[in-house]
Amino acid sequence: MHHLLSEMQSCIETCQTCHITCLQMAATHCLEMGDAHAEPQHMRLMLDCAQICATAADFMARGSAHHTHICRECAEICRACAASCDALEGMEECAAICRRCAESCDAMANEMA
Amino acid sequence: MHHLLSEMQSCIETCQTCHITCLQMAATHCLEMGDAHAEPQHMRLMLDCAQICATAADFMARGSAHHTHICRECAEICRACAASCDALEGMEECAAICRRCAESCDAMANEMA
Amino acid sequence: MHHLLSEMQSCIETCQTCHITCLQMAATHCLEMGDAHAEPQHMRLMLDCAQICATAADFMARGSAHHTHICRECAEICRACAASCDALEGMEECAAICRRCAESCDAMANEMA
Amino acid sequence: MHHLLSEMQSCIETCQTCHITCLQMAATHCLEMGDAHAEPQHMRLMLDCAQICATAADFMARGSAHHTHICRECAEICRACAASCDALEGMEECAAICRRCAESCDAMANEMA
């Protein structure tokens, strides 16, 4: 149980880091680079990822029974966002945190299932 | 296509109404009534429902490819919230909008699948 | 009092409409048009406006004592967003709802002061 | 400039910690304790504080020109929330992070003015 709680706390923090990284990169680096970086599909994914990460963190913080489904969806969107970042220059750090967040959310979704 | 867009617009509005109703009822009626109304599991569901509705509305507004999964999860949480409201006095309107939102989100999730 | 409550309810709805309009236009029209529409300063304002409108609506829904300051800030950002939209093609509706939201939030901030 | 950016990064993290702490405490400890802990005015402040902290973090992450006003408002709400926590058992950690966040947001609001 304690192991579980500390794992959830760590997942919350990773989601928060992923949220702020995606939002920051989208609103600064991507829009400033323009072209492929500001392409609608990439920008939407960045904003989707930022929002589902914040939502997942909040569901876990509330101790919500529904957090497993949200975490599973968060993992899926994080992976899609990481793949979209891979194709673009200067997004390595963002892709890395998205992948780390996907792993952490997957673990939460499975352990609680 | 036009039919689809107008259905999505209507789903966005229903999600926004459900979001604000759940938040308003949780922070006013439920906390003021206390007892069963302020029981952790009910209050968490109300806040979960408020947040997933706002998230679903935003995903649809962005034209996000991932909105179907979010809508499906939103429908599920709305139904759980409606059931929780059914057991409590003065929550009829909140339960009704949650059910209406669940139906609307289900339709979006299925039509786009 | 009843007059006040109905005015607040109307302000909440206007904030929600402004939130979803700014988010939708930013993530679709602006990114699809590119160039000046996707310029960082304009896009940030659109996202700022979407977020402060949602925040203002939530503070009012909770019956929060702090909603007047949030409404005043919301009005200011809505006006800045409207001005930014004025300079761009196809943003007339967005500019109009931002101005309507600014007026509504100003009224809430002043009446409650 | 670099000093400023690292100070802003630190303020973003403090806001995120304050957001998740207030939300977590409100939805778990406060609702489970009931009575004064679940009193409407205290719970609303906890939710207000959680939301304005998330909003302030996002405005800073976007590099938004309007973040100073949001940070000033965030500091004010954090102080009110800390005072409300002071009167309640087991809220010392929450009060402490609220005060730390208020100081950090005040510094951001003043330095950028």
CSV table of N, CA, C and O in Angstrom, one decimal, chain C residues 41 43-45 47-49 51-52 54-56 58-59 62-66 69-70 73 76-77 80, chain D residues 41 43-45 47-49 51-52 54-56 58-59 62-66 69-70 73 76-77 80:
chain,number,residue,atom,x,y,z
C,41,GLN,N,2.5,35.7,-30.0
C,41,GLN,CA,1.8,36.6,-29.1
C,41,GLN,C,0.3,36.5,-29.3
C,41,GLN,O,-0.4,36.6,-28.3
C,43,MET,N,-1.4,33.8,-30.4
C,43,MET,CA,-1.8,32.5,-29.9
C,43,MET,C,-1.8,32.4,-28.4
C,43,MET,O,-2.7,31.8,-27.8
C,44,ARG,N,-0.8,33.0,-27.8
C,44,ARG,CA,-0.7,33.0,-26.3
C,44,ARG,C,-1.9,33.8,-25.7
C,44,ARG,O,-2.5,33.3,-24.7
C,45,LEU,N,-2.3,34.9,-26.3
C,45,LEU,CA,-3.4,35.7,-25.9
C,45,LEU,C,-4.7,34.8,-26.0
C,45,LEU,O,-5.6,34.9,-25.1
C,47,LEU,N,-5.0,31.6,-25.9
C,47,LEU,CA,-5.0,30.5,-24.8
C,47,LEU,C,-5.1,31.2,-23.4
C,47,LEU,O,-5.8,30.6,-22.6
C,48,ASP,N,-4.5,32.3,-23.2
C,48,ASP,CA,-4.7,33.0,-21.9
C,48,ASP,C,-6.2,33.3,-21.7
C,48,ASP,O,-6.7,33.1,-20.7
C,49,CYS,N,-6.8,33.9,-22.8
C,49,CYS,CA,-8.2,34.3,-22.7
C,49,CYS,C,-9.1,33.0,-22.4
C,49,CYS,O,-10.0,33.1,-21.6
C,51,GLN,N,-8.3,30.3,-20.9
C,51,GLN,CA,-8.1,29.8,-19.6
C,51,GLN,C,-8.6,30.7,-18.5
C,51,GLN,O,-9.3,30.3,-17.5
C,52,ILE,N,-8.5,32.1,-18.6
C,52,ILE,CA,-9.0,33.0,-17.6
C,52,ILE,C,-10.5,33.0,-17.6
C,52,ILE,O,-11.2,33.1,-16.6
C,54,ALA,N,-12.4,30.4,-18.3
C,54,ALA,CA,-12.8,29.1,-17.6
C,54,ALA,C,-12.7,29.3,-16.1
C,54,ALA,O,-13.5,28.9,-15.3
C,55,THR,N,-11.6,29.9,-15.7
C,55,THR,CA,-11.3,30.2,-14.3
C,55,THR,C,-12.3,31.1,-13.7
C,55,THR,O,-12.8,30.8,-12.6
C,56,ALA,N,-12.7,32.2,-14.4
C,56,ALA,CA,-13.7,33.1,-13.9
C,56,ALA,C,-15.0,32.4,-13.7
C,56,ALA,O,-15.7,32.6,-12.7
C,58,ASP,N,-15.6,29.3,-13.2
C,58,ASP,CA,-15.5,28.3,-12.0
C,58,ASP,C,-15.6,29.1,-10.7
C,58,ASP,O,-16.2,28.6,-9.8
C,59,PHE,N,-14.9,30.2,-10.6
C,59,PHE,CA,-14.9,31.0,-9.3
C,59,PHE,C,-16.3,31.4,-9.0
C,59,PHE,O,-16.8,31.4,-7.9
C,62,ARG,N,-18.5,28.4,-7.9
C,62,ARG,CA,-18.3,28.0,-6.5
C,62,ARG,C,-18.8,29.0,-5.5
C,62,ARG,O,-18.8,28.8,-4.3
C,63,GLY,N,-19.2,30.2,-6.0
C,63,GLY,CA,-19.7,31.2,-5.1
C,63,GLY,C,-18.5,31.8,-4.3
C,63,GLY,O,-18.6,32.2,-3.1
C,64,SER,N,-17.3,31.8,-5.0
C,64,SER,CA,-16.1,32.2,-4.3
C,64,SER,C,-16.0,33.7,-4.0
C,64,SER,O,-16.4,34.5,-4.9
C,65,ALA,N,-15.6,34.1,-2.8
C,65,ALA,CA,-15.4,35.5,-2.5
C,65,ALA,C,-14.4,36.2,-3.4
C,65,ALA,O,-14.4,37.4,-3.5
C,66,HIS,N,-13.5,35.5,-4.0
C,66,HIS,CA,-12.4,36.1,-4.8
C,66,HIS,C,-12.8,36.3,-6.2
C,66,HIS,O,-11.9,36.6,-7.0
C,69,HIS,N,-12.0,39.9,-8.3
C,69,HIS,CA,-10.6,40.1,-8.9
C,69,HIS,C,-10.4,39.3,-10.1
C,69,HIS,O,-9.8,39.8,-11.1
C,70,ILE,N,-10.8,38.1,-10.1
C,70,ILE,CA,-10.7,37.2,-11.3
C,70,ILE,C,-11.5,37.8,-12.4
C,70,ILE,O,-11.0,37.8,-13.6
C,73,GLU,N,-9.6,40.8,-13.9
C,73,GLU,CA,-8.5,40.3,-14.8
C,73,GLU,C,-9.0,39.7,-16.1
C,73,GLU,O,-8.4,39.9,-17.1
C,76,GLU,N,-9.9,42.3,-18.6
C,76,GLU,CA,-8.7,43.0,-19.2
C,76,GLU,C,-8.1,42.1,-20.3
C,76,GLU,O,-7.8,42.6,-21.3
C,77,ILE,N,-8.0,40.8,-20.0
C,77,ILE,CA,-7.4,39.9,-21.0
C,77,ILE,C,-8.4,39.7,-22.2
C,77,ILE,O,-7.9,39.6,-23.3
C,80,ALA,N,-7.8,42.6,-24.5
C,80,ALA,CA,-6.5,42.5,-25.2
C,80,ALA,C,-6.7,41.4,-26.3
C,80,ALA,O,-6.2,41.6,-27.4
D,41,GLN,N,-16.9,27.6,3.2
D,41,GLN,CA,-16.0,28.6,2.9
D,41,GLN,C,-14.5,28.1,2.9
D,41,GLN,O,-13.7,28.6,2.0
D,43,MET,N,-13.6,24.9,2.1
D,43,MET,CA,-13.4,24.1,0.9
D,43,MET,C,-13.3,24.9,-0.4
D,43,MET,O,-12.6,24.6,-1.3
D,44,ARG,N,-14.2,26.0,-0.5
D,44,ARG,CA,-14.1,26.8,-1.7
D,44,ARG,C,-12.7,27.5,-1.8
D,44,ARG,O,-12.2,27.5,-2.9
D,45,LEU,N,-12.2,27.9,-0.7
D,45,LEU,CA,-10.8,28.5,-0.7
D,45,LEU,C,-9.8,27.5,-1.2
D,45,LEU,O,-8.9,27.9,-1.9
D,47,LEU,N,-10.3,25.0,-3.1
D,47,LEU,CA,-10.4,24.7,-4.6
D,47,LEU,C,-10.1,26.0,-5.4
D,47,LEU,O,-9.5,25.9,-6.5
D,48,ASP,N,-10.4,27.2,-4.8
D,48,ASP,CA,-9.9,28.4,-5.5
D,48,ASP,C,-8.4,28.4,-5.6
D,48,ASP,O,-7.8,28.8,-6.6
D,49,CYS,N,-7.8,28.1,-4.5
D,49,CYS,CA,-6.3,28.1,-4.4
D,49,CYS,C,-5.7,27.1,-5.4
D,49,CYS,O,-4.8,27.5,-6.2
D,51,GLN,N,-7.0,26.1,-8.1
D,51,GLN,CA,-7.2,26.5,-9.5
D,51,GLN,C,-6.4,27.7,-9.9
D,51,GLN,O,-5.8,27.7,-11.0
D,52,ILE,N,-6.2,28.7,-9.0
D,52,ILE,CA,-5.5,29.9,-9.4
D,52,ILE,C,-4.0,29.5,-9.5
D,52,ILE,O,-3.2,30.1,-10.3
D,54,ALA,N,-2.8,26.6,-10.6
D,54,ALA,CA,-2.6,26.0,-11.9
D,54,ALA,C,-2.6,27.0,-13.0
D,54,ALA,O,-1.9,26.9,-13.9
D,55,THR,N,-3.5,28.0,-12.9
D,55,THR,CA,-3.6,29.0,-13.9
D,55,THR,C,-2.4,29.9,-13.9
D,55,THR,O,-1.9,30.2,-15.0
D,56,ALA,N,-1.8,30.2,-12.7
D,56,ALA,CA,-0.6,31.0,-12.7
D,56,ALA,C,0.6,30.3,-13.3
D,56,ALA,O,1.3,30.8,-14.1
D,58,ASP,N,0.4,28.0,-15.6
D,58,ASP,CA,0.2,27.9,-17.1
D,58,ASP,C,0.5,29.2,-17.7
D,58,ASP,O,1.1,29.3,-18.8
D,59,PHE,N,0.1,30.3,-17.1
D,59,PHE,CA,0.4,31.7,-17.7
D,59,PHE,C,2.0,31.9,-17.8
D,59,PHE,O,2.5,32.3,-18.8
D,62,ARG,N,3.5,29.7,-20.6
D,62,ARG,CA,3.2,30.2,-21.9
D,62,ARG,C,4.1,31.4,-22.2
D,62,ARG,O,4.0,31.9,-23.3
D,63,GLY,N,4.7,32.0,-21.2
D,63,GLY,CA,5.4,33.2,-21.4
D,63,GLY,C,4.5,34.4,-21.6
D,63,GLY,O,4.8,35.3,-22.4
D,64,SER,N,3.3,34.3,-21.0
D,64,SER,CA,2.3,35.3,-21.2
D,64,SER,C,2.6,36.6,-20.5
D,64,SER,O,3.1,36.7,-19.4
D,65,ALA,N,2.3,37.7,-21.3
D,65,ALA,CA,2.5,39.0,-20.8
D,65,ALA,C,1.6,39.3,-19.6
D,65,ALA,O,1.9,40.2,-18.8
D,66,HIS,N,0.5,38.6,-19.4
D,66,HIS,CA,-0.4,38.9,-18.3
D,66,HIS,C,-0.1,38.1,-17.0
D,66,HIS,O,-1.0,38.1,-16.1
D,69,HIS,N,-0.3,39.9,-13.2
D,69,HIS,CA,-1.5,40.1,-12.5
D,69,HIS,C,-2.1,38.8,-12.0
D,69,HIS,O,-2.6,38.8,-10.9
D,70,ILE,N,-1.9,37.8,-12.7
D,70,ILE,CA,-2.4,36.4,-12.2
D,70,ILE,C,-1.6,36.0,-11.0
D,70,ILE,O,-2.1,35.5,-10.0
D,73,GLU,N,-2.7,37.9,-7.9
D,73,GLU,CA,-4.0,37.4,-7.4
D,73,GLU,C,-3.8,36.0,-6.8
D,73,GLU,O,-4.4,35.7,-5.8
D,76,GLU,N,-2.5,36.5,-3.3
D,76,GLU,CA,-3.5,36.9,-2.3
D,76,GLU,C,-4.4,35.7,-1.9
D,76,GLU,O,-4.7,35.5,-0.7
D,77,ILE,N,-4.8,34.9,-2.9
D,77,ILE,CA,-5.6,33.7,-2.6
D,77,ILE,C,-4.8,32.7,-1.7
D,77,ILE,O,-5.4,32.1,-0.8
D,80,ALA,N,-4.9,33.8,1.8
D,80,ALA,CA,-6.2,33.5,2.5
D,80,ALA,C,-6.4,32.1,2.8
D,80,ALA,O,-6.9,31.7,3.8
